[in-house]
Short mmCIF file of C-alpha atoms in Angstrom, two decimals:
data_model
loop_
_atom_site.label_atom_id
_atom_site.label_comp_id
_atom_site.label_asym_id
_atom_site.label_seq_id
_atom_site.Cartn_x
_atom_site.Cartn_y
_atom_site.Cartn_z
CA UNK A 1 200.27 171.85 122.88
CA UNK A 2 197.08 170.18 121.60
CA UNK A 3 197.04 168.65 118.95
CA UNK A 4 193.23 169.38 117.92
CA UNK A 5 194.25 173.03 118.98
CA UNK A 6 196.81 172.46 115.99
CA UNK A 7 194.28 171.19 113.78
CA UNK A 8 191.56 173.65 114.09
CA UNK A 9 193.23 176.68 113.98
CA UNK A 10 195.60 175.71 111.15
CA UNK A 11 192.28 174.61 108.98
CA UNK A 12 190.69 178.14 110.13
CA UNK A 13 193.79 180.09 109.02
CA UNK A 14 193.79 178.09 105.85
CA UNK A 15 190.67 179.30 105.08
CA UNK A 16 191.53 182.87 105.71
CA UNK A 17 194.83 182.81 103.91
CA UNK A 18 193.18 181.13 100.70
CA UNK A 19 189.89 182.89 100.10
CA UNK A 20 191.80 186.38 100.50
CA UNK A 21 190.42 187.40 103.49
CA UNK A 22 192.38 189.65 105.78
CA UNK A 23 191.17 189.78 109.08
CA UNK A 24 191.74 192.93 111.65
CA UNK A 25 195.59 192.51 112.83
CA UNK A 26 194.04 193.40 116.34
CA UNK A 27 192.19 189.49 115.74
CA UNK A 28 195.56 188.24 114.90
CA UNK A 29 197.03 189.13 117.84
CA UNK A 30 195.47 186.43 119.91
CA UNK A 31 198.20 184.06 118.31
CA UNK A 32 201.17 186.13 119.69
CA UNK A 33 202.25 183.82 122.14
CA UNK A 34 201.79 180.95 119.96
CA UNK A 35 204.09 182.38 117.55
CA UNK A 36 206.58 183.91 119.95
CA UNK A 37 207.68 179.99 120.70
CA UNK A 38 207.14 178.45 117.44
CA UNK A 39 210.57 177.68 117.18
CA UNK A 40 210.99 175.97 120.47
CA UNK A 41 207.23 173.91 119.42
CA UNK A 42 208.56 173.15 116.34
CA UNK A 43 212.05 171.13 117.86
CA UNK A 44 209.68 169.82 120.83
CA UNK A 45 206.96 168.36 118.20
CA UNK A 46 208.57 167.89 114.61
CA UNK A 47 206.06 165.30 113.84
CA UNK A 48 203.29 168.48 113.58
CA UNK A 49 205.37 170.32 111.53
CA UNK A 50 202.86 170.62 109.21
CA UNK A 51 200.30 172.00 111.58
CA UNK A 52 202.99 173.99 112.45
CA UNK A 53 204.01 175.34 109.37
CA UNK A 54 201.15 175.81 108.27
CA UNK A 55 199.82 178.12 110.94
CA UNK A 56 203.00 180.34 110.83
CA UNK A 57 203.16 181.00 107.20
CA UNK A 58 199.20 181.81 106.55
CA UNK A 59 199.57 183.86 109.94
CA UNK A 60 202.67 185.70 108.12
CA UNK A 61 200.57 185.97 104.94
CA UNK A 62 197.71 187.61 106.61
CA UNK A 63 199.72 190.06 107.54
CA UNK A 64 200.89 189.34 110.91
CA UNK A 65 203.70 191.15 112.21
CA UNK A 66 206.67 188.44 112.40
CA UNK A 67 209.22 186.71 109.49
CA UNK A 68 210.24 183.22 110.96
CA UNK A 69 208.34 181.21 108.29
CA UNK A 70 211.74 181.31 106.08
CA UNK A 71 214.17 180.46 109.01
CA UNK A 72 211.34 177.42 109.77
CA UNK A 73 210.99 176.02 106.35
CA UNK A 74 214.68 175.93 106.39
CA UNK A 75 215.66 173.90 109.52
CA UNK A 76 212.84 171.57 108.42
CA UNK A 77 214.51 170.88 105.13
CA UNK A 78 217.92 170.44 107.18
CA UNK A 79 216.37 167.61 109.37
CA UNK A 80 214.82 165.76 106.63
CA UNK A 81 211.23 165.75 108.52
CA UNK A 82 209.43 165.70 105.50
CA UNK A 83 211.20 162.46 104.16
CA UNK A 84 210.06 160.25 107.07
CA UNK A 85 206.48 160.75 105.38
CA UNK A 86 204.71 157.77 104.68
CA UNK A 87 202.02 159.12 102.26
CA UNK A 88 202.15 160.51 99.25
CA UNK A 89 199.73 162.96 100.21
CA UNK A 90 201.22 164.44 103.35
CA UNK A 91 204.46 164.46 100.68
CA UNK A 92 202.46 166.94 98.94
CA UNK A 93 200.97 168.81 101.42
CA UNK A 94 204.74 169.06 102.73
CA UNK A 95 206.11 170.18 99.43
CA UNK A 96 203.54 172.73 98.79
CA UNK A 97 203.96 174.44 102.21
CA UNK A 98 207.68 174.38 102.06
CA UNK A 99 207.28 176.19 98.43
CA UNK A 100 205.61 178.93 99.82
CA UNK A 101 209.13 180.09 101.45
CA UNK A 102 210.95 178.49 98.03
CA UNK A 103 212.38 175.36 99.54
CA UNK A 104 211.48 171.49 97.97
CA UNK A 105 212.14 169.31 100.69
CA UNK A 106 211.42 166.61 98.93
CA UNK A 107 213.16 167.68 95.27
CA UNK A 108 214.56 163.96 94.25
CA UNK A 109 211.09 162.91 94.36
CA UNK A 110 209.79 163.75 90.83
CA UNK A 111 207.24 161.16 90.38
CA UNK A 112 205.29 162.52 93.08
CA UNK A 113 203.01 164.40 91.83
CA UNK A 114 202.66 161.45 88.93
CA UNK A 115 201.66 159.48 91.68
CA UNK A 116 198.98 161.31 93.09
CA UNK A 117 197.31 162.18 89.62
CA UNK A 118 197.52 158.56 89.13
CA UNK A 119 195.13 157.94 92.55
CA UNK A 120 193.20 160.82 92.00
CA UNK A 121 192.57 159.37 88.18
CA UNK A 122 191.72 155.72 89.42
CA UNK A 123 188.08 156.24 89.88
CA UNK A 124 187.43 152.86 90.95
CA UNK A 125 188.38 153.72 93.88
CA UNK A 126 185.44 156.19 95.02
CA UNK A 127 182.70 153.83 93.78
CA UNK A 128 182.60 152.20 96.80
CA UNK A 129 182.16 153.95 100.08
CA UNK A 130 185.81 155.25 102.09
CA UNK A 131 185.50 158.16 103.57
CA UNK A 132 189.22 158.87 104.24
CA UNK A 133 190.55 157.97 99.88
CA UNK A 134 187.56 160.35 99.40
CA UNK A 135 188.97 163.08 101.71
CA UNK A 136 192.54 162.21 100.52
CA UNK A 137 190.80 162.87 96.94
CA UNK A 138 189.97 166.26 97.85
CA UNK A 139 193.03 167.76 99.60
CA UNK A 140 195.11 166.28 96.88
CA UNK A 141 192.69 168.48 94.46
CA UNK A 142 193.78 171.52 97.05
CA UNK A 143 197.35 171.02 97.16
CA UNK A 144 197.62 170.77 93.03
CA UNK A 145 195.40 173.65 92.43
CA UNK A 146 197.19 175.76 95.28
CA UNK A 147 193.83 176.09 96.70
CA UNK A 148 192.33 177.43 93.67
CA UNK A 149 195.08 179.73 92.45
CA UNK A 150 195.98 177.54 89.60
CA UNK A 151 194.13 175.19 87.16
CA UNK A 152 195.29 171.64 88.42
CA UNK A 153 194.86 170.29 84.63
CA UNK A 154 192.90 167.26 85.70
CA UNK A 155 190.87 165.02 83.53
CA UNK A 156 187.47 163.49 82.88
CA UNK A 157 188.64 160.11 84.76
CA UNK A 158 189.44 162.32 87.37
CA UNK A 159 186.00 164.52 87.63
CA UNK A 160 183.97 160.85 87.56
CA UNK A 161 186.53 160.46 90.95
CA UNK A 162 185.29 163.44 92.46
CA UNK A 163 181.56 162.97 91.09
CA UNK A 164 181.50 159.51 92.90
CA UNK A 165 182.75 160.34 96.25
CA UNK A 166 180.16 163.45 95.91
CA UNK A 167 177.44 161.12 95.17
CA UNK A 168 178.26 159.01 97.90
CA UNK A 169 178.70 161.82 100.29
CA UNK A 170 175.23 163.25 99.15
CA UNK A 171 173.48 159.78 100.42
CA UNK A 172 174.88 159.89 103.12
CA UNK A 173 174.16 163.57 103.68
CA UNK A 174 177.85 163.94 104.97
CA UNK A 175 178.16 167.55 104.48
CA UNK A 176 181.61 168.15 105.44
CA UNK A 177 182.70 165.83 103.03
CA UNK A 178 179.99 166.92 99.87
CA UNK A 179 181.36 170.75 100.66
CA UNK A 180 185.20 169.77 99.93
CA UNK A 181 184.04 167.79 97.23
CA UNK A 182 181.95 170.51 95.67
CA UNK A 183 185.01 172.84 96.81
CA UNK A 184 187.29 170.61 94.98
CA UNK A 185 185.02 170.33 91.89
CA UNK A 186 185.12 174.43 91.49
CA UNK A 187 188.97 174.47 92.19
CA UNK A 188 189.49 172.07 89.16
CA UNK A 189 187.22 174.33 87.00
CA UNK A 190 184.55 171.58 86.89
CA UNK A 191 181.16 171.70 87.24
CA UNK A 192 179.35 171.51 90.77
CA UNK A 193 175.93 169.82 90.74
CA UNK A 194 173.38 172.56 91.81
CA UNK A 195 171.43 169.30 94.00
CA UNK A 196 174.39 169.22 96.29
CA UNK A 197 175.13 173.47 96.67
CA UNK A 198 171.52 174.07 97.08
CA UNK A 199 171.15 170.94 100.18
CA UNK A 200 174.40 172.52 101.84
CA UNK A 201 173.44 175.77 101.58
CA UNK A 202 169.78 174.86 103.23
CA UNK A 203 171.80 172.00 105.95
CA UNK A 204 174.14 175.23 106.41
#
């Protein structure tokens, strides 16, 4: 029921699910009682869908013995939760999860994705220091690259985006930060400074 619980475990699953590791389904079986009430979590706490969601279908992807991801993905598109978004971002985070099961929740948006190339392109933005546009810069790189399954087609005004909020990062020897930003940088088929790989891999 916490929401840091949520967080944590959905970013750790993530991870799991999109760097093709498979994990013993003895390991997975610590979430059993998680996932044996997702449904009644889910009606309780629609405003962590996305947590929610997320942690069901990369548990169900990993191989975890259960099919409820579909049945989920579907009631959420039937309340609408995703359209009470405010950000563009969580928008696409929401459409990309849904996907996975073949639903758009959000399919009269078209210009959404427009929108967030257009952010991601403004490179203004990432001269100056803001940590959460620069994390926003990153996951937007995630969702439009599927986490590195696909080539997100981004362009140079884009990589001078993700250069400056690396930069920045790097001063400020924000590591968290540098490693999504060098993450991002590989997912988009760019470049990745070896300065910044070599200091995370010693600060690691």
């Amino acid at each position: 029921d916490d929401v840091f619980w949520l967080k944590e475990n959905a970013e750790l699953l993530n991870v799991l699910e999109s760097t093709g590791m498979r994990p013993d389904p003895e390991a997975l079986s610590a979430y059993d009682g998680f996932y044996t009430e997702i449904e009644k979590r889910l009606e309780f706490f629609p405003q962590y869908y996305r947590f929610l969601l997320s942690i069901c279908l990369d548990l169900e992807d990993l191989g975890y013995d259960g099919n409820k991801g579909a049945a989920l993905v579907e009631w959420v598109a039937r309340q609408g939760v995703a359209q009470a978004e405010m950000s563009d971002l969580q928008r696409m985070e929401a459409r990309r999860l849904m996907m996975r099961r073949g639903v758009d929740p959000l399919a009269d948006d078209v210009g959404l994705e427009g929108r967030v190339r257009g952010f991601i392109q403004r490179s203004q933005t990432f001269a100056m220091p803001n940590k959460k546009a620069a994390y926003e810069l990153t996951h937007a790189v995630f969702y439009l690259s599927e986490y590195g399954r696909k080539d997100p087609k981004l362009n140079s005004d884009a990589r001078t985006s993700l250069e400056f909020a690396g930069l920045l990062a790097f001063l400020e020897q924000n590591a968290d930060l540098l490693a999504e930003v060098c993450i991002a940088l590989s997912y988009a088929g760019f470049e990745t400074p070896k300065t910044w790989q070599d200091w995370l891999e010693r600060h690691t």
